[in-house]
mmCIF file of C-alpha atoms and ligand atoms in Angstrom:
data_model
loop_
_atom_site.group_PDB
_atom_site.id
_atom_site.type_symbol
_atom_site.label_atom_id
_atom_site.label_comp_id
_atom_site.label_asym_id
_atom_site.label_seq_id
_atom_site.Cartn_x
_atom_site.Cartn_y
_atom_site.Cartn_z
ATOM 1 C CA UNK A 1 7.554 9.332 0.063
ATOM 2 C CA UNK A 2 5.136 8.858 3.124
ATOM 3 C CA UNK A 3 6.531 10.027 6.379
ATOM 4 C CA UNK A 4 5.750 6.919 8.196
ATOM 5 C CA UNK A 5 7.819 4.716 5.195
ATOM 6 C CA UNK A 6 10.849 8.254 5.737
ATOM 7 C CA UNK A 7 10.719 7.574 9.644
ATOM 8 C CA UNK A 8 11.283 3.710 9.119
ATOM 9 C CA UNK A 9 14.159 3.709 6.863
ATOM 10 C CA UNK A 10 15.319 7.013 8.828
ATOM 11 C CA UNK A 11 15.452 4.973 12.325
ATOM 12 C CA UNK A 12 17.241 1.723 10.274
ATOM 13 C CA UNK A 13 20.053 4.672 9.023
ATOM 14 C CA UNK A 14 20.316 6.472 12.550
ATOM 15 C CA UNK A 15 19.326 4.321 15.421
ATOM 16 C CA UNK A 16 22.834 3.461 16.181
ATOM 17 C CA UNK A 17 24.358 6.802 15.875
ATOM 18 C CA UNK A 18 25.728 8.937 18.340
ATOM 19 C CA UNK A 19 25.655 12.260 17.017
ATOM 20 C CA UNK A 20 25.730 13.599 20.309
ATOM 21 C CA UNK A 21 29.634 11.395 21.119
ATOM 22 C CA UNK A 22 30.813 12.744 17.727
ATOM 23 C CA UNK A 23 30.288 16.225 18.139
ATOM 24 C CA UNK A 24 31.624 16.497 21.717
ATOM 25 C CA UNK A 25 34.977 14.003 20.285
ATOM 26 C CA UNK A 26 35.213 16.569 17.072
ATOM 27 C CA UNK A 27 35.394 19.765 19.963
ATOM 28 C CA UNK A 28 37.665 18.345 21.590
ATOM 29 C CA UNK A 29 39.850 17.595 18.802
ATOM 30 C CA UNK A 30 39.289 20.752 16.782
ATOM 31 C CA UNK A 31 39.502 22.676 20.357
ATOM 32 C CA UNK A 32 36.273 24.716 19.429
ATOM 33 C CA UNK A 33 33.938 25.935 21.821
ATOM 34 C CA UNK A 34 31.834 28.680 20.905
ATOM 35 C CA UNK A 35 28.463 27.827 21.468
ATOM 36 C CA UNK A 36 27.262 28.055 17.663
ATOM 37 C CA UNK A 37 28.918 24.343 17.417
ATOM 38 C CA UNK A 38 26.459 23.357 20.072
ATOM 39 C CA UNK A 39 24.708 19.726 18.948
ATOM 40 C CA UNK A 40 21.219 18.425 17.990
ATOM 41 C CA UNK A 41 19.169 16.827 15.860
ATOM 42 C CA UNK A 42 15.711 17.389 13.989
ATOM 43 C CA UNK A 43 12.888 14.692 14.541
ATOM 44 C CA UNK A 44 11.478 13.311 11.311
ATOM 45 C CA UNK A 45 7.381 14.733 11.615
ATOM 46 C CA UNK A 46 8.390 18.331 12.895
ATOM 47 C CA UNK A 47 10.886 18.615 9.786
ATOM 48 C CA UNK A 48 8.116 17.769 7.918
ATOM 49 C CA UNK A 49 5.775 19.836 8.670
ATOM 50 C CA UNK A 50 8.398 23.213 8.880
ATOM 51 C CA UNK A 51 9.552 22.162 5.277
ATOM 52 C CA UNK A 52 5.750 21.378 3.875
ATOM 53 C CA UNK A 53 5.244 24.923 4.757
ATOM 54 C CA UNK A 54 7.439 26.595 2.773
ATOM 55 C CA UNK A 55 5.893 24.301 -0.061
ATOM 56 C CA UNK A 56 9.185 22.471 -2.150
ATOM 57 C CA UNK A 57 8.926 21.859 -6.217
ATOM 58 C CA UNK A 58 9.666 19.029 -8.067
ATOM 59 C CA UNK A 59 13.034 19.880 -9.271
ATOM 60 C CA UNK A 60 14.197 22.402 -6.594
ATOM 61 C CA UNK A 61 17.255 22.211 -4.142
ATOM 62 C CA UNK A 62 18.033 22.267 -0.827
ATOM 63 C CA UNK A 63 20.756 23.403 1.524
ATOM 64 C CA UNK A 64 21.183 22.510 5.028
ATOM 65 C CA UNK A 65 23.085 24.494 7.038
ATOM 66 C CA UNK A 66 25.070 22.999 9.552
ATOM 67 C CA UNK A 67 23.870 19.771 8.765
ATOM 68 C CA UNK A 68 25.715 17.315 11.648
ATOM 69 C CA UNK A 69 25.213 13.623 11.078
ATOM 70 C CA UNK A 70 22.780 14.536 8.127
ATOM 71 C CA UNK A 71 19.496 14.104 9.203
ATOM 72 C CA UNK A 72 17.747 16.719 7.885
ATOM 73 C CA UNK A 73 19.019 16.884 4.387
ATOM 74 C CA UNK A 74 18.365 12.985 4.315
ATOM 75 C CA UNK A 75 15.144 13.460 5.254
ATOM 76 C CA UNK A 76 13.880 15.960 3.416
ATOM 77 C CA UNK A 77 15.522 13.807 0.154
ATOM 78 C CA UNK A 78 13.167 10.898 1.438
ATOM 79 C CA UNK A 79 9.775 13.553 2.212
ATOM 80 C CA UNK A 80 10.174 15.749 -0.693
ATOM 81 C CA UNK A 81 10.719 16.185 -4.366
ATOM 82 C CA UNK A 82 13.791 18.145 -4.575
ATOM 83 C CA UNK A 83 16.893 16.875 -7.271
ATOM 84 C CA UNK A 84 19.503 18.161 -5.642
ATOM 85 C CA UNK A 85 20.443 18.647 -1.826
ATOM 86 C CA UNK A 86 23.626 19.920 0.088
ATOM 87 C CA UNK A 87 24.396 19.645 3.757
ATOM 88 C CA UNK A 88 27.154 21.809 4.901
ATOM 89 C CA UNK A 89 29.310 20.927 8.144
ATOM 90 C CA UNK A 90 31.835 22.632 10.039
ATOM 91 C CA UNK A 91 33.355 19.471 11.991
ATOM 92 C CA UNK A 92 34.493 17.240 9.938
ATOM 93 C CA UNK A 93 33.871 14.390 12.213
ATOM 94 C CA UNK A 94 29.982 15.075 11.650
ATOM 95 C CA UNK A 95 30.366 15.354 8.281
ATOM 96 C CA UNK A 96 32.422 11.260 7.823
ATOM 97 C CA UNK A 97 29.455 10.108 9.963
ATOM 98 C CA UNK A 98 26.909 11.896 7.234
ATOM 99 C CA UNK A 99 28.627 10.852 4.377
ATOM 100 C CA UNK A 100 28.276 7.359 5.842
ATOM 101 C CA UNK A 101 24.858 7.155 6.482
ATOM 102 C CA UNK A 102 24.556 8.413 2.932
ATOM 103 C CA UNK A 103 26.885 5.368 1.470
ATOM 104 C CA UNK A 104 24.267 3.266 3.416
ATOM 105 C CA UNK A 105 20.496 4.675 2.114
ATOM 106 C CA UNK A 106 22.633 4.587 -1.270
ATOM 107 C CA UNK A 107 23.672 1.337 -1.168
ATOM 108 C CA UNK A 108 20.799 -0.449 0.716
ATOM 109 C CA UNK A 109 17.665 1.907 0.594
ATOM 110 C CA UNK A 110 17.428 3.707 -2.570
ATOM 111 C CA UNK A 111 17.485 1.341 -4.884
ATOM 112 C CA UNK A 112 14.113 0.360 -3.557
ATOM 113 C CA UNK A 113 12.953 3.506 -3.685
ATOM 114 C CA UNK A 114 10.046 4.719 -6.102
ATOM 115 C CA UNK A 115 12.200 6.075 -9.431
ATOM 116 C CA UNK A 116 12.266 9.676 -8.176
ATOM 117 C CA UNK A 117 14.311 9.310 -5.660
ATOM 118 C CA UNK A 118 17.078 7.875 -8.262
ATOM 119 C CA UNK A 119 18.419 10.471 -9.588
ATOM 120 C CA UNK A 120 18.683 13.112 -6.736
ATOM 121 C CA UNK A 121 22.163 14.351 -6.097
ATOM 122 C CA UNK A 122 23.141 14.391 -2.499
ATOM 123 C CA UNK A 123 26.203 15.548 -0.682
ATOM 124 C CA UNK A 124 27.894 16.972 2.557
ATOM 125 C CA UNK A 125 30.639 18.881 2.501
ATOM 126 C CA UNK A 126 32.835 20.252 5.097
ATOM 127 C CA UNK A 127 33.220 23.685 5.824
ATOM 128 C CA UNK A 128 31.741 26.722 7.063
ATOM 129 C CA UNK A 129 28.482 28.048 5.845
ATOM 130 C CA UNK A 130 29.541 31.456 5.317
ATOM 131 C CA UNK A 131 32.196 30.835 2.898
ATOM 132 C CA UNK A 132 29.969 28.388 0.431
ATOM 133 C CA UNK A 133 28.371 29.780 -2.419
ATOM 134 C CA UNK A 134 24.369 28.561 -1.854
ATOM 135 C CA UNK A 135 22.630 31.541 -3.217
ATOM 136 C CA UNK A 136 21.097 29.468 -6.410
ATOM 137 C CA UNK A 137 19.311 26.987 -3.496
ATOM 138 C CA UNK A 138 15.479 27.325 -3.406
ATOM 139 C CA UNK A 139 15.312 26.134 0.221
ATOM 140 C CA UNK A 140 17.316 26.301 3.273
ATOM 141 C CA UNK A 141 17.258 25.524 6.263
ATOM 142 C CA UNK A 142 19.316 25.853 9.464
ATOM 143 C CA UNK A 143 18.798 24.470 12.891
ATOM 144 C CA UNK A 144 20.330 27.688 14.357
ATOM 145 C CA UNK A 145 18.952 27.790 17.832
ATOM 146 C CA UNK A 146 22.884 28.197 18.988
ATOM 147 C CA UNK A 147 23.887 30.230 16.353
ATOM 148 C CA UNK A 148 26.000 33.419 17.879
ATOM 149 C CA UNK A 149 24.833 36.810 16.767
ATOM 150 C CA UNK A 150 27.723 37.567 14.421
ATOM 151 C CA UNK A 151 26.922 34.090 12.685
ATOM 152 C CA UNK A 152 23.486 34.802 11.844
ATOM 153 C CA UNK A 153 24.214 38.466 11.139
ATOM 154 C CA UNK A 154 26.742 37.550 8.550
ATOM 155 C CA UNK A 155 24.291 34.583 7.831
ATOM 156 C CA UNK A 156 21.303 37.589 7.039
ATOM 157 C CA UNK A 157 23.677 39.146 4.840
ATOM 158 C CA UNK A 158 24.703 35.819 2.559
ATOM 159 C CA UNK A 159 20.995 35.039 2.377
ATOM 160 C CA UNK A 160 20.115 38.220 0.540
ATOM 161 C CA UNK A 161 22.057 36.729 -2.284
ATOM 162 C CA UNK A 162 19.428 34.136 -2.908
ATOM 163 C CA UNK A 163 17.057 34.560 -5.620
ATOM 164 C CA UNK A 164 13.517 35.980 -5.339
ATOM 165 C CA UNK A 165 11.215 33.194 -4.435
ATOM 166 C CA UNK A 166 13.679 30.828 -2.669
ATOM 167 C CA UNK A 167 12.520 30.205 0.809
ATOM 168 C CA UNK A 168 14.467 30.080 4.193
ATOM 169 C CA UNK A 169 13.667 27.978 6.922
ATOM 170 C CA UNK A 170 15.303 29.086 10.222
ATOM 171 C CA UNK A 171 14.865 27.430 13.191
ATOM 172 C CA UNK A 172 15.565 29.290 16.961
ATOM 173 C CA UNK A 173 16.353 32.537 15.429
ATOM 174 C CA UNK A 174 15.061 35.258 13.711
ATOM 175 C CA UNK A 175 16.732 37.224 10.648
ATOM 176 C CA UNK A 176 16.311 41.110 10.436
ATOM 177 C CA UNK A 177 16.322 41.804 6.984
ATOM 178 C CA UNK A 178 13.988 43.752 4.447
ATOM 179 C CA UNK A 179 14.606 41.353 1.606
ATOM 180 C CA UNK A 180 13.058 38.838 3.380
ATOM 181 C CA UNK A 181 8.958 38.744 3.758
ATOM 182 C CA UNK A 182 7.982 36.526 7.008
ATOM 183 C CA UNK A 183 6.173 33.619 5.827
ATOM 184 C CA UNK A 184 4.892 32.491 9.055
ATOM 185 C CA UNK A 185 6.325 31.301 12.408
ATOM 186 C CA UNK A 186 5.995 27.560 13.829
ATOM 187 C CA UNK A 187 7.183 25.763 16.966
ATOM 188 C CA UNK A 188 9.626 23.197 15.873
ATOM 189 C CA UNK A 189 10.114 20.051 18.076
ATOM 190 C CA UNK A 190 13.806 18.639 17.729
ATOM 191 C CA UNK A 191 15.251 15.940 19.976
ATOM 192 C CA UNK A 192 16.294 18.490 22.278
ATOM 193 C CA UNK A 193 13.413 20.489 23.053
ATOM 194 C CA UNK A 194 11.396 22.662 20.863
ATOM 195 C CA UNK A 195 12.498 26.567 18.978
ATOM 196 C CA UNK A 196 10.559 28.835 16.963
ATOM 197 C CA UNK A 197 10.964 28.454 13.818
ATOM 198 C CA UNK A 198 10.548 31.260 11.261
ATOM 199 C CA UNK A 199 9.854 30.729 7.521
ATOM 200 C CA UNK A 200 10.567 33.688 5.145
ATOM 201 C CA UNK A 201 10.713 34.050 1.322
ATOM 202 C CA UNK A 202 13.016 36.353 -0.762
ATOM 203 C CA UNK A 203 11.015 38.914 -1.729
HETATM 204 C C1 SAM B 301 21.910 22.079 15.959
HETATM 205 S S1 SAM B 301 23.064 21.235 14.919
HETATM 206 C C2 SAM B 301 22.005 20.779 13.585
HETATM 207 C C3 SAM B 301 22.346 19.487 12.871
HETATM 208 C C4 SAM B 301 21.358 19.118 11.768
HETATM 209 N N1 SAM B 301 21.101 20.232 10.892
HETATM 210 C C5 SAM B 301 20.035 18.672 12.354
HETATM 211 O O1 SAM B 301 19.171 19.521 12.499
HETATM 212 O O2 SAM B 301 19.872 17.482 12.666
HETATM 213 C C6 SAM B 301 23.967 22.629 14.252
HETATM 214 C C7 SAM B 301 25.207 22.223 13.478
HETATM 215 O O3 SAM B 301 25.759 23.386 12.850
HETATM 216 C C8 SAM B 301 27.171 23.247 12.817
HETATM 217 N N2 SAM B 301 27.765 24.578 12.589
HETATM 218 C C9 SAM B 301 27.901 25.615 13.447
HETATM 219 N N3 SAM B 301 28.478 26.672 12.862
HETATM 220 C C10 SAM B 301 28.715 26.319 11.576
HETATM 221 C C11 SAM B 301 29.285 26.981 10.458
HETATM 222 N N4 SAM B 301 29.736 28.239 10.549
HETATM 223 N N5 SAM B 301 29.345 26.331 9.283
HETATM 224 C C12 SAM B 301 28.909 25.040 9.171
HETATM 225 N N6 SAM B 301 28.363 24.350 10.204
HETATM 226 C C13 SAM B 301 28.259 24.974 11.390
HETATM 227 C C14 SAM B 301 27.476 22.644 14.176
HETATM 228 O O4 SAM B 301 28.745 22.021 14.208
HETATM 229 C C15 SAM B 301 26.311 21.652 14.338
HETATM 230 O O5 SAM B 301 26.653 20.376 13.873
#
């Protein structure tokens, strides 16, 4: 789908949202505060462009991870041709406000949308990123600018199990790993400010 028909049905799902309320409510109530759970949200054309560079296949699947109200994975079901995508969420209250939004483009979007989009399988799940099994996923992608060192070290380590060819998309932080060939590095506007963005593919 065009990004300027994405964006449109994207601002119809979201505009009313507040990620931001639900993720400071779901600290409070989970009484987390480590700064890896810190919020924000991708913008529709700079997810675009970061996943158009790592070049998705009709048929492959996606992972987000750490995938709040569920922008991104929405998105990139709308901009690209993938059949099945995962968003994985450690706060549950991000992940009822995903699941949602996902009732909603079910219900009143997709039907309208061109036959491709029919039969992709989409879900969030709750739970921690480290302890679900991804490593068949051809693309993922984190928004990991706040991601602690011990996260994304133990992060490096799970993405080693993904097969050769699948491609990573990490943005705010790099991963140190020689199984991993750096694709290229891009400056990834978000609705926060902007992160480097690093794209690598399993050698
Ligand atoms: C910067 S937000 C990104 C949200 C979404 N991916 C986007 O870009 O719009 C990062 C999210 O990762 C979640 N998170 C942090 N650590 C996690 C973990 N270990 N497992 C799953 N989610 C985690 C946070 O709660 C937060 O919602």
């Amino acid at each position: 789908m065009e990004l300027t028909r994405a964006q449109e049905i994207f601002d119809q799902l979201y505009g009313n949202l507040p990620g931001y309320e639900i993720a400071r409510a779901e600290k409070q109530r989970t009484g987390r505060g480590d700064a890896s759970i810190t919020y924000g949200e991708v913008l529709p054309a700079p997810f675009h462009e970061m996943v158009s560079a790592v070049s998705p296949k009709p048929g492959e699947t996606f992972i987000d991870l750490g995938s709040g109200t569920g922008k991104a994975t929405l998105l990139a079901a709308m901009l690209f041709p993938f059949s099945r995508l995962v968003g994985v969420e450690l706060l549950p209250g991000l992940g009822d406000a995903a699941r949602q939004v996902l009732q909603r483009y079910d219900a009143e979007f997709r039907p309208q949308l061109p036959p491709e989009h029919h039969g992709q399988r989409i879900e969030f799940i709750d739970g921690d990123m480290l302890e679900v099994d991804f490593k068949d996923t051809d693309v993922v992608f984190a928004h990991g600018t706040c991601y602690s060192p011990q996260l994304m070290q133990q992060l490096a380590v799970k993405l080693e199990e993904l097969k050769p060819g699948a491609r990573a998309v990490i943005a705010g932080q790099t991963i140190q790993s020689p199984a991993f060939s750096l694709l290229g590095m891009k400056v990834m506007r978000a609705d926060w400010g902007s992160s480097i963005t690093a794209l690598y593919q399993r050698r």
